Short mmCIF file of C-alpha atoms in Angstrom, two decimals:
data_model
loop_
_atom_site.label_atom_id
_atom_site.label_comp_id
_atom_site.label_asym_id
_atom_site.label_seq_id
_atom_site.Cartn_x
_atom_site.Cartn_y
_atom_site.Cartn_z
CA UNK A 4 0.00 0.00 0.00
CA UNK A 5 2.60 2.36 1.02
CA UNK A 6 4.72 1.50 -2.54
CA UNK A 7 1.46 2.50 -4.33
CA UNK A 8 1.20 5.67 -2.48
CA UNK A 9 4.80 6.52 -3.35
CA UNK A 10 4.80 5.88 -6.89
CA UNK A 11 1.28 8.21 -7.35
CA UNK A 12 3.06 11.13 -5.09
CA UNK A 13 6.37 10.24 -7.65
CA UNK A 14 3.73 11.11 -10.43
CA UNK A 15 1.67 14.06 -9.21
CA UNK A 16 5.62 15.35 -8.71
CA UNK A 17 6.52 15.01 -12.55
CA UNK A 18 3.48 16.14 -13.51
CA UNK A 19 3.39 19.30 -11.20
CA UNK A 20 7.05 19.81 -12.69
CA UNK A 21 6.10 19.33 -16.50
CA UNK A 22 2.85 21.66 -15.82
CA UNK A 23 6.13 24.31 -14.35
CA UNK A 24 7.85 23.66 -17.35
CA UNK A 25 5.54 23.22 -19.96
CA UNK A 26 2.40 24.88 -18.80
CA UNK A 27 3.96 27.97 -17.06
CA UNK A 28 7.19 28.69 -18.93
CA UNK A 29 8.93 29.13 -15.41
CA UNK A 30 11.79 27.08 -17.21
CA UNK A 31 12.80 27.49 -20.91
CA UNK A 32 14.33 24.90 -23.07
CA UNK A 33 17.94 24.34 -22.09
CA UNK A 34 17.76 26.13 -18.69
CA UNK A 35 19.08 24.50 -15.26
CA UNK A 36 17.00 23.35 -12.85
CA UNK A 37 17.06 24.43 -9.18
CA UNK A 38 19.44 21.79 -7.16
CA UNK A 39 17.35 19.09 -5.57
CA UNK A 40 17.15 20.23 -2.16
CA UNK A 41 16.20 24.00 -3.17
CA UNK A 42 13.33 22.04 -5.92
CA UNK A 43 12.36 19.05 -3.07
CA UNK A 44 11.55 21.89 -1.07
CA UNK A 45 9.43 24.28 -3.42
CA UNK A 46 7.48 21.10 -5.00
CA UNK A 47 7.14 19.87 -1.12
CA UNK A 48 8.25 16.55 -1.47
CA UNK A 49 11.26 14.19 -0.32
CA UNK A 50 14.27 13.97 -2.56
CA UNK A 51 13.74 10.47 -3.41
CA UNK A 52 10.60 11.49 -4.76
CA UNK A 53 11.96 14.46 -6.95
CA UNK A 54 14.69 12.08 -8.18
CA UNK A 55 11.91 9.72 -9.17
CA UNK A 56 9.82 12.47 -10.53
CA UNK A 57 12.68 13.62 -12.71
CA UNK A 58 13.90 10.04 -13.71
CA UNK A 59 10.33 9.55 -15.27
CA UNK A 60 10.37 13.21 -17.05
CA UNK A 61 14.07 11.93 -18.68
CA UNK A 62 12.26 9.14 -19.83
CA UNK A 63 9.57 11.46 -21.59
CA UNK A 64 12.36 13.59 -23.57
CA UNK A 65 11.54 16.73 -20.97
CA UNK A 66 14.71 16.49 -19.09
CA UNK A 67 18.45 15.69 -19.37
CA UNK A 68 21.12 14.98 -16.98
CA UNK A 69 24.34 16.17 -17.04
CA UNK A 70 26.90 14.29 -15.39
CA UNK A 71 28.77 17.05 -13.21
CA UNK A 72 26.56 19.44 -14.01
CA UNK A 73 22.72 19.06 -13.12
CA UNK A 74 19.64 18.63 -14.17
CA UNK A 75 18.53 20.54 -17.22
CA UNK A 76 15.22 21.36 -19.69
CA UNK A 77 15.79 19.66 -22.75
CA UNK A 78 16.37 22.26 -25.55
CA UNK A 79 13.50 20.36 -27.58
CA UNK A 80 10.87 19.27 -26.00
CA UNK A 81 8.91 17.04 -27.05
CA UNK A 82 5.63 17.67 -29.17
CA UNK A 83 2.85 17.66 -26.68
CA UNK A 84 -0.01 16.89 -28.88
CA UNK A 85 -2.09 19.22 -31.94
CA UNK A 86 -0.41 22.34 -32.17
CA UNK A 87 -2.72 25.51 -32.46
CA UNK A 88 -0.38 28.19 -31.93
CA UNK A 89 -1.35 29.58 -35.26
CA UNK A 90 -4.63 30.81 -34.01
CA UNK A 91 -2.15 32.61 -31.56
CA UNK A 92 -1.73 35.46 -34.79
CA UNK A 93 -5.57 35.51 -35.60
CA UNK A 94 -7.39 39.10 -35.85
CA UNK A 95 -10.57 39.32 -37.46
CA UNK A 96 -13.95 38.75 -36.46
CA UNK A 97 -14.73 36.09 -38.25
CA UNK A 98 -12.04 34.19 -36.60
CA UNK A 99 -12.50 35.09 -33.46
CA UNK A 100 -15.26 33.67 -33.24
CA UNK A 101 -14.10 30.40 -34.50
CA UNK A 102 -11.63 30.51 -31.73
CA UNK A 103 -14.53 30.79 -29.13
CA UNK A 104 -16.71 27.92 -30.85
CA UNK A 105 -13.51 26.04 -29.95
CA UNK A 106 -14.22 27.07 -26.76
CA UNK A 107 -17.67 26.28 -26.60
CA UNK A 108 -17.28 22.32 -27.88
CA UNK A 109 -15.10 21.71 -24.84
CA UNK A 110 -15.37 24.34 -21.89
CA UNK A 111 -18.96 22.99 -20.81
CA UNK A 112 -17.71 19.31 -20.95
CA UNK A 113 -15.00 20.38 -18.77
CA UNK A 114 -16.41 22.35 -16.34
CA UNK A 115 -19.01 19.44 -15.75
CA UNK A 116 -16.04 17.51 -15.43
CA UNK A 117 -14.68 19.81 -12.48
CA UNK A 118 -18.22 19.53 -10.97
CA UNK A 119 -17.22 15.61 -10.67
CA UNK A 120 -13.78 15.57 -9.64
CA UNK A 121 -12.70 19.03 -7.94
CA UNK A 122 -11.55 18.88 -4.17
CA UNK A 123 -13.15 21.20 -1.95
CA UNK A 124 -10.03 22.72 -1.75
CA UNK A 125 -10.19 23.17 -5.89
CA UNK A 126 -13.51 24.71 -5.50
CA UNK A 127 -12.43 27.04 -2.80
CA UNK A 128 -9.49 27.98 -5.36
CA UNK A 129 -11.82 28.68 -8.14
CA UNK A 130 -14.33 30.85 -6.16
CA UNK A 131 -10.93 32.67 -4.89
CA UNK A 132 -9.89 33.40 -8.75
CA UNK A 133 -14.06 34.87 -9.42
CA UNK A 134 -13.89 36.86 -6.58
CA UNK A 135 -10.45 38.14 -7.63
CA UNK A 136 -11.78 38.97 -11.27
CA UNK A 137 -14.58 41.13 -9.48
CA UNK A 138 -11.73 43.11 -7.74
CA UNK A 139 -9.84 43.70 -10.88
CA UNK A 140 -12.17 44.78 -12.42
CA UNK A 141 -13.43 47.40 -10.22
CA UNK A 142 -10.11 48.77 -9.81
CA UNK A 143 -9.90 49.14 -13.14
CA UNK A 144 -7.12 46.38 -13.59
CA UNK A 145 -6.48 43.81 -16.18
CA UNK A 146 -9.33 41.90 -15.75
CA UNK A 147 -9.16 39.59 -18.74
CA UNK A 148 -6.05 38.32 -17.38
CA UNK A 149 -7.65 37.57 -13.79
CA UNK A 150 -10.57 35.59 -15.97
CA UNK A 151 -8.49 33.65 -17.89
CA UNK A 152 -6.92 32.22 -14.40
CA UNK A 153 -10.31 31.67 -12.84
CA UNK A 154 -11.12 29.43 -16.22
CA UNK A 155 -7.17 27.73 -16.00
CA UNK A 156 -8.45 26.77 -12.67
CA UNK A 157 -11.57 25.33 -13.34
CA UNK A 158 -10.00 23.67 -16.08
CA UNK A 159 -7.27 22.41 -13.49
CA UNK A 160 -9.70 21.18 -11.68
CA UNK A 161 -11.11 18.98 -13.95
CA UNK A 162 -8.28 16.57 -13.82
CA UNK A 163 -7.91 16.02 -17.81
CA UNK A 164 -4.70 16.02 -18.97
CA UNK A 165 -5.76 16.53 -22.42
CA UNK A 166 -7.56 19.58 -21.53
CA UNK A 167 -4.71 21.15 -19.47
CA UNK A 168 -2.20 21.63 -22.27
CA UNK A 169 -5.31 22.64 -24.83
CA UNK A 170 -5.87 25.34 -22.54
CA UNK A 171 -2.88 27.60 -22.40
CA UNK A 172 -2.11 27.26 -25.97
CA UNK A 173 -5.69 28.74 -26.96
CA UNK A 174 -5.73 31.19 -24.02
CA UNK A 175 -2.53 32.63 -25.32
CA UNK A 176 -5.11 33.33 -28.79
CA UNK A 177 -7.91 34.39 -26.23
CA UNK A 178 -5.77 36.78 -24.65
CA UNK A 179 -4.55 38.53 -27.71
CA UNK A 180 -8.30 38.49 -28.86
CA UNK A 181 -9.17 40.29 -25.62
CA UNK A 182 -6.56 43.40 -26.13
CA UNK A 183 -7.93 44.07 -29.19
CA UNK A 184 -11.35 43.91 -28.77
CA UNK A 185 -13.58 47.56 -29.39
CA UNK A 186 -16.30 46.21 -26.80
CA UNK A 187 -14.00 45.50 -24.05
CA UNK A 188 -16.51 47.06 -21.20
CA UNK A 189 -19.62 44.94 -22.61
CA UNK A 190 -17.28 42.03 -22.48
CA UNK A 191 -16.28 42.89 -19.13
CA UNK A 192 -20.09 43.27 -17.74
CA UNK A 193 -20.77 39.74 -19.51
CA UNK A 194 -17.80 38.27 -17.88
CA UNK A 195 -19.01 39.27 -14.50
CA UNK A 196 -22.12 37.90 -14.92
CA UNK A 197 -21.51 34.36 -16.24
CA UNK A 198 -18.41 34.02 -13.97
CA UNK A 199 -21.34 33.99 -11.15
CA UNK A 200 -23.67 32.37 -12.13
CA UNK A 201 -20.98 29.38 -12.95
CA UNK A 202 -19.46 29.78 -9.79
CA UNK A 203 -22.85 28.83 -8.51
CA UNK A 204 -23.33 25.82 -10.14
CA UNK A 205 -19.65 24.86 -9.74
CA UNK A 206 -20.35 25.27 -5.85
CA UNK A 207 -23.64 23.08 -5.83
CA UNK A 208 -21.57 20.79 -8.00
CA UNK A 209 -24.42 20.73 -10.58
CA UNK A 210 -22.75 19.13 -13.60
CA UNK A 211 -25.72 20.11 -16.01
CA UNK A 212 -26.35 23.84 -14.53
CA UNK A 213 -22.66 24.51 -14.63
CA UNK A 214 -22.63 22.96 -18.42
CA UNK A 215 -25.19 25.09 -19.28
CA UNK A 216 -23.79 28.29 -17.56
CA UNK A 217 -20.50 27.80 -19.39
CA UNK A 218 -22.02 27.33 -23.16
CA UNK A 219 -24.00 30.53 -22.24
CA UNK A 220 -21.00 32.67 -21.25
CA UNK A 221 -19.36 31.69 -24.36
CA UNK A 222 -22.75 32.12 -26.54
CA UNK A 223 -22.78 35.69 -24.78
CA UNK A 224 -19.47 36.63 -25.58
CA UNK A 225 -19.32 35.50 -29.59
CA UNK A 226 -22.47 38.01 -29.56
CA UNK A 227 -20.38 40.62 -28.29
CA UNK A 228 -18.01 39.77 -30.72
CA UNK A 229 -20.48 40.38 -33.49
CA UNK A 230 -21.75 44.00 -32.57
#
């Protein structure tokens, strides 16, 4: 029992430090990792669990070892699945609002998914991130960059690893949508909205209220794309 336990910590590890990596950017291709005692202690595990961690992320092409030297990114990583940072260039309208039809075939599946399988503690994270938005938002902040984080974490939360790298790489496309947008207030005021009403679903864990919420939001904001 306690060998099972060990090898699923081992595995949350690597996949906690390819989500750093991969997800987050916090280490670039060909860049040194921390030593194991300063990374053991960030990713809060044992040592013989990084070193397992990091033996399995070798295996997957992510890392290298360098004999004297360390632990280091691998300067090509490894295709992690369809690539869509074209859409990352995308301007007009009309493609726009592709982008968010994307959005709409898998962001209600998902967040019924979180709805299933977030931890309390999840939930409490992703009513942290709407409450943040709100903030934001009223201070006049970027706010599309606070709702982009409260999706990542219901999207997080939904425990699909599939779904966690789609995200970022269509966020980045979201994001650059967002700056350029002429209705950025009306997007704003419709963000607000849905974000709640989702929340509330997401709380009760209703997997069909919170589907519906989500296909909404995005139905509301490829309208405001159109005007």
């Amino acid at each position: 029992m306690e060998e099972t336990k060990k090898v699923k910590l081992s595995e949350r590890t690597a996949d906690r430090l390819y989500e750093m990596i991969v997800d987050e950017g916090r280490y670039a291709p060909g860049c040194k990792l921390p030593n194991e005692n300063e990374l053991s202690e960030a990713l809060k595990v044992s040592r013989t669990t990084l070193r397992e961690a990091i033996s399995f992320l070798v295996a997957q092409g992510i890392l290298e070892i360098r004999r004297g030297r360390g632990t280091f990114v691998a300067e090509s990583l490894p295709a992690g699945g369809v690539d869509l940072t074209a859409l990352s260039g995308l301007r007009s309208r009309v493609r726009a609002k592709d982008l968010f039809e994307m959005r709409l075939i898998f962001e209600p599946a998902t967040v019924a998914l979180a709805c299933q399988r977030a931890s309390d503690e999840e939930l409490a994270m992703i009513a942290k991130k709407a409450e943040r938005v709100e903030k934001v938002a009223a201070a006049g902040g970027d706010w599309p960059l606070a709702d982009q984080e409260f999706h990542w974490a219901i999207i997080k939360a939904s425990h699909n690893e599939y779904m966690r790298r789609l995200y970022p790489i269509i966020n980045s496309a979201v994001g650059e949508i967002m700056q350029i947008s002429q209705n950025r207030q009306h997007m704003q005021d419709t963000a607000l909205g849905d974000n709640r009403t989702i929340l509330e679903f997401l709380l009760q864990r209703d997997e069909v209220g919170a589907r519906h919420a989500m296909s909404i939001h995005i139905r509301h904001l490829i309208n405001v794309l159109r005007t």
